[in-house]
Amino acid sequence: MARALAIVDRIAAADPHFTSWDATASPRLAALRGEALAALGRTAEAERSLCAARAGAAQQGCRPRLWRAQAALGRFYRARRRHDAADAEFTAARAVVEALAASLPDPARCDVFLRGATAMLPPVVPSPRRTAKRRYDGLTRREREVAALIAQGHSNRAIAEALVLSERTVGGHVGNILAKLSFSSRVQIARWAVEKGLAEREP
């Protein structure tokens, strides 16, 4: 992979339009460089190159290159267990693929393209944990437990005792809940928990 990276860098250096890897002149080379960097464990640089590839393809309106860049970034995120980010990239790539397929006048070509492109994109099957987070507006399991106890009228101290946490930790969870739900009071949290069916559950 080090050799592949060196080759990509030499090709880029020979391009008169290339200025830096933060530029968007060559999305294809940026994607290749990002994948090589990822294989070498140079994570931060890899992410920058892959994001540059995606941005460059979008800026140039090159949809065939865009969905490939999004897929590469999705694979990068998935390998690092950043599942929400990976799902977002794969979903965006699918949308571009479907738009490209719809623009093909020949049904046979459209079918071949769709089969080939979707084979490169893993199905998005959210884990039960991530499905629950989406259902409850991004709240974690612990934050949902805290919200349920708030709806039952418990103070932070009582919640801390029930969940075997420090009162300070509970306060942090309450703050996170308020921020994630864009609320300003415990009353709003309680109403939300009731609406989501959490209030009657045991923590």
XYZ file of N, CA and C in Angstrom:
609
model
N 0.812 -1.210 0.000
C 0.000 0.000 0.000
C 0.853 1.271 0.000
N 2.013 1.201 0.611
C 2.901 2.362 0.600
C 3.312 2.683 -0.836
N 3.538 1.626 -1.624
C 3.906 1.845 -3.022
C 2.742 2.455 -3.797
N 1.542 1.956 -3.548
C 0.362 2.501 -4.218
C 0.182 3.976 -3.881
N 0.403 4.329 -2.611
C 0.295 5.718 -2.187
C 1.323 6.584 -2.916
N 2.537 6.076 -3.044
C 3.585 6.832 -3.732
C 3.227 7.054 -5.193
N 2.637 6.050 -5.837
C 2.236 6.173 -7.240
C 1.156 7.238 -7.393
N 0.156 7.201 -6.506
C -0.921 8.192 -6.560
C -0.360 9.599 -6.372
N 0.550 9.760 -5.426
C 1.148 11.078 -5.182
C 1.929 11.563 -6.396
N 2.629 10.639 -7.090
C 3.389 11.036 -8.286
C 2.458 11.458 -9.411
N 1.366 10.726 -9.583
C 0.391 11.074 -10.626
C -0.196 12.453 -10.350
N -0.534 12.689 -9.079
C -1.116 13.988 -8.713
C -0.122 15.116 -8.954
N 1.127 14.868 -8.617
C 2.150 15.908 -8.787
C 2.343 16.256 -10.257
N 2.075 15.309 -11.147
C 2.236 15.552 -12.580
C 1.029 16.257 -13.193
N -0.054 16.375 -12.431
C -1.272 17.029 -12.930
C -1.131 18.541 -12.775
N -1.153 19.312 -13.876
C -0.973 20.766 -13.774
C -2.109 21.471 -13.034
N -3.262 20.799 -12.924
C -4.406 21.415 -12.237
C -4.409 21.118 -10.738
N -3.533 20.221 -10.313
C -3.520 19.809 -8.907
C -2.745 20.818 -8.068
N -3.324 21.204 -6.929
C -2.640 22.133 -6.019
C -2.368 21.494 -4.664
N -3.362 20.827 -4.094
C -3.163 20.144 -2.813
C -4.256 19.107 -2.637
N -4.051 18.211 -1.663
C -5.058 17.168 -1.437
C -6.305 17.713 -0.769
N -6.286 18.962 -0.349
C -7.503 19.577 0.163
C -8.320 20.170 -0.974
N -7.705 20.276 -2.145
C -8.431 20.785 -3.305
C -9.342 19.695 -3.860
N -10.220 20.076 -4.776
C -11.183 19.117 -5.306
C -10.955 18.871 -6.792
N -9.718 19.045 -7.262
C -9.438 18.920 -8.688
C -9.516 17.481 -9.174
N -9.174 16.510 -8.338
C -9.106 15.116 -8.788
C -9.772 14.179 -7.786
N -11.096 14.059 -7.829
C -11.773 13.178 -6.863
C -11.360 11.719 -6.969
N -11.056 11.267 -8.199
C -10.664 9.859 -8.348
C -9.343 9.590 -7.639
N -8.356 10.466 -7.844
C -7.066 10.282 -7.184
C -7.194 10.451 -5.671
N -8.012 11.399 -5.247
C -8.205 11.608 -3.807
C -8.802 10.364 -3.162
N -9.743 9.706 -3.866
C -10.345 8.487 -3.327
C -9.314 7.364 -3.245
N -8.515 7.208 -4.294
C -7.469 6.170 -4.280
C -6.476 6.432 -3.154
N -6.112 7.696 -2.995
C -5.163 8.045 -1.938
C -5.765 7.772 -0.554
N -7.040 8.112 -0.400
C -7.693 7.862 0.877
C -7.731 6.394 1.238
N -8.017 5.549 0.257
C -8.071 4.112 0.526
C -6.683 3.560 0.868
N -5.660 4.079 0.193
C -4.292 3.642 0.496
C -3.888 4.081 1.903
N -4.214 5.310 2.254
C -3.896 5.816 3.593
C -4.628 5.021 4.667
N -5.880 4.676 4.400
C -6.655 3.892 5.369
C -6.008 2.533 5.590
N -5.549 1.903 4.511
C -4.894 0.594 4.628
C -3.599 0.686 5.413
N -2.964 1.862 5.380
C -1.715 2.062 6.117
C -1.952 2.527 7.552
N -3.228 2.689 7.921
C -3.559 3.098 9.281
C -3.438 4.587 9.522
N -3.308 5.370 8.485
C -3.204 6.832 8.632
C -4.612 7.412 8.532
N -5.365 7.199 9.602
C -6.809 7.407 9.599
C -7.226 8.844 9.310
N -6.645 9.798 10.000
C -7.059 11.193 9.826
C -6.821 11.662 8.394
N -5.651 11.328 7.845
C -5.346 11.717 6.466
C -6.273 11.012 5.485
N -6.566 9.752 5.774
C -7.450 8.982 4.898
C -8.834 9.616 4.841
N -9.355 9.989 6.002
C -10.684 10.592 6.025
C -10.698 11.909 5.261
N -9.643 12.718 5.423
C -9.578 13.988 4.694
C -9.580 13.756 3.183
N -8.802 12.783 2.720
C -8.738 12.507 1.284
C -10.068 11.984 0.754
N -10.700 11.097 1.502
C -11.984 10.554 1.062
C -13.064 11.631 1.041
N -13.048 12.508 2.036
C -14.014 13.618 2.054
C -13.747 14.582 0.898
N -12.456 14.792 0.577
C -12.105 15.641 -0.564
C -12.600 15.018 -1.863
N -12.496 13.696 -1.975
C -12.997 13.007 -3.171
C -14.493 13.209 -3.321
N -15.210 13.060 -2.238
C -16.665 13.250 -2.274
C -17.018 14.688 -2.624
N -16.341 15.643 -1.983
C -16.613 17.051 -2.246
C -16.281 17.426 -3.682
N -15.154 16.899 -4.192
C -14.757 17.204 -5.557
C -15.753 16.678 -6.570
N -16.205 15.446 -6.369
C -17.176 14.864 -7.293
C -18.488 15.635 -7.260
N -18.900 16.046 -6.070
C -20.141 16.825 -5.948
C -19.988 18.175 -6.630
N -18.855 18.817 -6.415
C -18.616 20.133 -7.005
C -18.592 20.068 -8.527
N -18.025 19.011 -9.054
C -17.928 18.842 -10.504
C -19.216 18.295 -11.115
N -20.172 17.907 -10.256
C -21.415 17.328 -10.760
C -21.217 15.980 -11.403
N -20.164 15.277 -10.987
C -19.834 13.962 -11.562
C -20.477 12.878 -10.700
N -21.722 12.545 -11.003
C -22.444 11.598 -10.160
C -21.856 10.186 -10.161
N -21.330 9.681 -11.285
C -20.700 8.351 -11.228
C -19.527 8.313 -10.254
N -18.749 9.388 -10.196
C -17.631 9.438 -9.257
C -18.137 9.706 -7.839
N -19.240 10.460 -7.716
C -19.764 10.815 -6.392
C -20.200 9.584 -5.617
N -20.989 8.709 -6.247
C -21.490 7.578 -5.459
C -20.362 6.627 -5.076
N -19.342 6.540 -5.933
C -18.199 5.700 -5.582
C -17.425 6.297 -4.405
N -17.287 7.620 -4.407
C -16.604 8.283 -3.290
C -17.397 8.103 -1.998
N -18.720 8.212 -2.086
C -19.561 8.013 -0.898
C -19.455 6.570 -0.401
N -19.408 5.626 -1.326
C -19.277 4.218 -0.933
C -17.932 3.972 -0.259
N -16.868 4.573 -0.800
C -15.536 4.405 -0.203
C -15.509 4.995 1.204
N -16.141 6.149 1.368
C -16.184 6.773 2.691
C -17.035 5.933 3.640
N -18.111 5.360 3.125
C -18.937 4.480 3.949
C -18.159 3.266 4.436
N -17.361 2.666 3.539
C -16.550 1.517 3.948
C -15.514 1.924 4.995
N -14.946 3.110 4.821
C -13.973 3.623 5.787
C -14.616 3.755 7.165
N -15.787 4.361 7.220
C -16.462 4.557 8.505
C -16.893 3.225 9.115
N -17.385 2.324 8.273
C -17.835 1.034 8.805
C -16.670 0.256 9.417
N -15.520 0.308 8.784
C -14.349 -0.403 9.302
C -13.924 0.137 10.656
N -14.295 1.372 10.944
C -13.935 1.999 12.221
C -15.118 2.069 13.180
N -16.143 1.292 12.862
C -17.342 1.153 13.709
C -18.090 2.464 13.898
N -17.960 3.353 12.951
C -18.738 4.596 12.959
C -19.981 4.330 12.104
N -20.871 3.529 12.665
C -21.950 2.956 11.873
C -22.955 3.982 11.366
N -23.276 4.980 12.177
C -24.240 5.979 11.719
C -23.688 6.751 10.527
N -22.400 7.125 10.601
C -21.777 7.843 9.489
C -21.708 6.952 8.255
N -21.388 5.667 8.447
C -21.319 4.730 7.321
C -22.684 4.585 6.663
N -23.727 4.417 7.469
C -25.083 4.277 6.922
C -25.474 5.508 6.116
N -25.099 6.693 6.619
C -25.441 7.932 5.912
C -24.774 7.975 4.542
N -23.513 7.563 4.472
C -22.804 7.577 3.183
C -23.389 6.544 2.225
N -23.667 5.343 2.720
C -24.224 4.306 1.850
C -25.618 4.703 1.356
N -26.406 5.321 2.223
C -27.737 5.767 1.821
C -27.649 6.849 0.753
N -26.716 7.791 0.945
C -26.523 8.842 -0.055
C -26.058 8.252 -1.379
N -25.161 7.268 -1.315
C -24.674 6.624 -2.539
C -25.811 5.930 -3.268
N -26.683 5.252 -2.534
C -27.819 4.582 -3.160
C -28.729 5.573 -3.871
N -28.945 6.729 -3.245
C -29.806 7.747 -3.856
C -29.214 8.218 -5.185
N -27.891 8.408 -5.214
C -27.234 8.830 -6.458
C -27.337 7.726 -7.503
N -27.116 6.487 -7.095
C -27.216 5.355 -8.018
C -28.616 5.278 -8.623
N -29.636 5.425 -7.794
C -31.016 5.344 -8.281
C -31.325 6.481 -9.246
N -30.789 7.679 -8.956
C -31.000 8.810 -9.859
C -30.310 8.576 -11.200
N -29.100 8.027 -11.157
C -28.385 7.711 -12.391
C -29.135 6.653 -13.201
N -29.629 5.633 -12.521
C -30.357 4.568 -13.215
C -31.612 5.119 -13.885
N -32.292 6.022 -13.183
C -33.520 6.601 -13.742
C -33.246 7.434 -14.993
N -32.016 7.920 -15.122
C -31.670 8.754 -16.280
C -31.263 7.937 -17.503
N -31.128 6.621 -17.351
C -30.727 5.770 -18.470
C -31.957 5.397 -19.298
N -31.936 5.694 -20.598
C -33.123 5.419 -21.416
C -33.324 3.942 -21.730
N -32.242 3.171 -21.702
C -32.322 1.753 -22.062
C -32.571 0.910 -20.807
N -33.729 0.255 -20.691
C -34.030 -0.554 -19.491
C -32.988 -1.636 -19.217
N -32.437 -2.226 -20.269
C -31.447 -3.289 -20.080
C -30.175 -2.716 -19.445
N -29.717 -1.577 -19.960
C -28.530 -0.920 -19.384
C -28.800 -0.489 -17.947
N -29.996 0.005 -17.719
C -30.384 0.436 -16.366
C -30.297 -0.737 -15.398
N -30.794 -1.898 -15.809
C -30.798 -3.082 -14.946
C -29.372 -3.545 -14.651
N -28.537 -3.566 -15.695
C -27.148 -3.989 -15.513
C -26.424 -3.038 -14.566
N -26.638 -1.738 -14.775
C -25.986 -0.746 -13.918
C -26.440 -0.893 -12.468
N -27.738 -1.020 -12.270
C -28.260 -1.140 -10.901
C -27.712 -2.365 -10.197
N -27.667 -3.485 -10.910
C -27.154 -4.720 -10.296
C -25.688 -4.560 -9.902
N -24.909 -3.997 -10.809
C -23.481 -3.828 -10.525
C -23.212 -2.838 -9.412
N -23.931 -1.727 -9.434
C -23.694 -0.679 -8.432
C -24.159 -1.120 -7.050
N -25.346 -1.700 -6.975
C -25.865 -2.098 -5.658
C -25.055 -3.247 -5.060
N -24.395 -4.036 -5.922
C -23.538 -5.103 -5.398
C -22.345 -4.526 -4.642
N -21.996 -3.282 -4.942
C -20.871 -2.623 -4.275
C -21.299 -1.901 -3.003
N -22.594 -1.887 -2.729
C -23.115 -1.179 -1.560
C -23.771 -2.171 -0.615
N -23.264 -2.314 0.589
C -23.861 -3.271 1.526
C -25.247 -2.819 1.951
N -26.136 -3.760 2.202
C -27.464 -3.375 2.685
C -27.351 -2.706 4.043
N -28.140 -1.667 4.234
C -28.140 -0.971 5.523
C -29.122 -1.695 6.432
N -28.571 -2.422 7.388
C -29.401 -3.140 8.366
C -29.029 -2.610 9.742
N -29.725 -1.585 10.210
C -29.374 -0.993 11.495
C -29.484 -2.007 12.631
N -28.563 -1.905 13.570
C -28.625 -2.770 14.741
C -29.819 -2.361 15.596
N -30.321 -3.267 16.438
C -31.433 -2.909 17.321
C -31.113 -1.677 18.164
N -29.847 -1.547 18.572
C -29.459 -0.409 19.398
C -29.598 0.899 18.622
N -29.116 0.903 17.365
C -29.202 2.126 16.573
C -30.641 2.410 16.160
N -31.429 1.345 15.926
C -32.838 1.537 15.608
C -33.556 2.198 16.778
N -33.231 1.746 17.979
C -33.844 2.334 19.182
C -33.440 3.791 19.344
N -32.165 4.100 19.079
C -31.714 5.490 19.194
C -32.472 6.393 18.222
N -32.688 5.895 16.999
C -33.425 6.706 16.034
C -34.878 6.876 16.474
N -35.452 5.798 16.992
C -36.855 5.857 17.422
C -37.035 6.855 18.560
N -36.020 6.944 19.412
C -36.119 7.836 20.569
C -35.242 9.079 20.398
N -35.220 9.595 19.176
C -34.596 10.897 18.884
C -33.131 10.984 19.303
N -32.410 9.875 19.185
C -30.977 9.892 19.454
C -30.581 9.637 20.892
N -31.541 9.423 21.790
C -31.206 9.174 23.190
C -30.647 7.759 23.363
N -29.619 7.649 24.190
C -29.053 6.345 24.503
C -29.973 5.595 25.458
N -29.662 4.322 25.669
C -30.483 3.528 26.599
C -30.509 4.163 27.981
N -29.349 4.593 28.480
C -29.291 5.191 29.810
C -30.080 6.496 29.862
N -29.974 7.294 28.819
C -30.726 8.557 28.786
C -32.225 8.292 28.756
N -32.636 7.231 28.086
C -34.063 6.884 28.080
C -34.514 6.448 29.470
N -33.654 5.727 30.174
C -33.985 5.325 31.543
C -34.158 6.553 32.429
N -33.257 7.517 32.281
C -33.346 8.753 33.072
C -34.622 9.503 32.719
N -34.930 9.600 31.428
C -36.143 10.301 31.005
C -37.390 9.640 31.583
N -37.409 8.298 31.607
C -38.561 7.580 32.152
C -38.754 7.898 33.633
N -37.639 7.958 34.365
C -37.733 8.243 35.805
C -38.118 9.708 36.054
N -37.684 10.602 35.173
C -38.124 11.997 35.296
C -39.642 12.058 35.117
N -40.157 11.318 34.131
C -41.602 11.299 33.887
C -42.366 10.732 35.075
N -41.698 9.860 35.856
C -42.344 9.291 37.044
C -42.203 10.204 38.254
N -41.611 11.377 38.046
C -41.549 12.381 39.098
C -40.339 12.307 40.011
N -39.311 11.546 39.641
C -38.132 11.388 40.493
C -37.158 12.558 40.349
N -36.518 12.909 41.443
C -35.462 13.913 41.438
C -34.170 13.283 40.936
N -33.165 14.119 40.688
C -31.867 13.578 40.258
C -31.281 12.637 41.310
N -31.460 12.985 42.574
C -30.932 12.139 43.633
C -31.613 10.779 43.632
N -32.935 10.779 43.477
C -33.670 9.508 43.453
C -33.297 8.683 42.221
N -33.092 9.359 41.108
C -32.691 8.659 39.881
C -31.311 8.031 40.081
N -30.418 8.781 40.707
C -29.070 8.274 40.962
C -29.124 7.014 41.825
N -29.968 7.024 42.822
C -30.096 5.848 43.685
C -30.682 4.661 42.926
N -31.684 4.938 42.086
C -32.345 3.856 41.352
C -31.421 3.209 40.324
N -30.574 4.026 39.692
C -29.707 3.517 38.633
C -28.277 3.242 39.090
N -28.044 3.452 40.397
C -26.715 3.250 40.977
C -25.685 4.099 40.230
N -25.974 5.389 40.184
C -25.087 6.363 39.551
C -24.839 7.494 40.525
N -23.865 8.319 40.226
C -23.683 9.524 41.032
C -24.694 10.566 40.585
N -25.025 11.462 41.492
C -25.974 12.518 41.155
C -25.412 13.413 40.045
N -24.101 13.578 40.053
C -23.467 14.386 39.005
C -23.618 13.737 37.628
N -23.476 12.418 37.587
C -23.649 11.702 36.319
C -25.081 11.837 35.816
N -26.036 11.725 36.715
C -27.437 11.897 36.330
C -27.661 13.298 35.776
N -27.062 14.299 36.439
C -27.183 15.666 35.938
C -26.646 15.805 34.519
N -25.553 15.091 34.239
C -24.996 15.100 32.887
C -25.956 14.483 31.889
N -26.577 13.378 32.284
C -27.555 12.735 31.398
C -28.740 13.667 31.133
N -29.214 14.338 32.170
C -30.333 15.264 31.992
C -29.949 16.376 31.027
N -28.744 16.895 31.180
C -28.272 17.941 30.267
C -28.207 17.448 28.830
N -27.730 16.213 28.655
C -27.667 15.636 27.313
C -29.061 15.477 26.711
N -29.993 15.038 27.529
C -31.369 14.862 27.053
C -31.955 16.203 26.609
N -31.766 17.211 27.423
C -32.281 18.540 27.075
C -31.690 19.031 25.762
N -30.382 18.817 25.593
C -29.702 19.285 24.381
C -30.180 18.515 23.149
N -30.252 17.185 23.260
C -30.635 16.370 22.111
C -32.071 16.621 21.671
N -32.947 16.876 22.624
C -34.356 17.088 22.302
C -34.703 18.560 22.129
N -33.702 19.437 22.309
C -33.920 20.897 22.209
C -35.000 21.350 23.188
N -34.933 20.790 24.401
C -35.864 21.160 25.452
C -35.173 22.089 26.438
N -36.004 22.722 27.282
C -35.453 23.629 28.287
C -35.907 23.285 29.702
N -36.713 22.249 29.857
C -37.209 21.923 31.199
C -37.462 20.426 31.349
N -37.491 19.998 32.602
C -37.788 18.594 32.925
C -39.232 18.254 32.564
N -40.111 19.237 32.616
C -41.514 18.999 32.260
C -41.622 18.540 30.811
N -40.837 19.172 29.949
C -40.848 18.778 28.544
C -40.308 17.357 28.374
N -39.274 17.026 29.138
C -38.733 15.662 29.089
C -39.810 14.662 29.511
N -40.520 14.997 30.587
C -41.562 14.094 31.099
C -42.649 13.875 30.050
N -43.077 14.956 29.393
C -44.117 14.820 28.366
C -43.624 13.960 27.207
N -42.381 14.181 26.811
C -41.800 13.410 25.713
C -41.758 11.930 26.073
N -41.322 11.617 27.297
C -41.225 10.219 27.740
C -42.591 9.552 27.742
N -43.612 10.288 28.150
C -44.980 9.741 28.141
C -45.419 9.466 26.703
N -45.155 10.421 25.801
C -45.545 10.258 24.398
C -44.844 9.059 23.754
N -43.607 8.809 24.163
C -42.842 7.702 23.594
C -43.114 6.376 24.294
N -43.971 6.388 25.295
C -44.310 5.162 25.993
C -43.251 4.681 26.960
N -42.362 5.596 27.394
C -41.293 5.201 28.312
C -41.689 5.317 29.776
N -42.654 6.148 30.058
C -42.940 6.501 31.452
C -43.389 5.326 32.294
N -44.020 4.340 31.688
C -44.555 3.218 32.460
C -43.577 2.064 32.570
N -42.395 2.198 31.917
C -41.449 1.101 31.918
C -40.548 1.147 33.136
N -40.144 -0.028 33.545
C -39.168 -0.115 34.613
C -37.796 0.183 34.017
N -36.931 0.945 34.712
C -35.606 1.229 34.188
C -34.753 -0.020 34.113
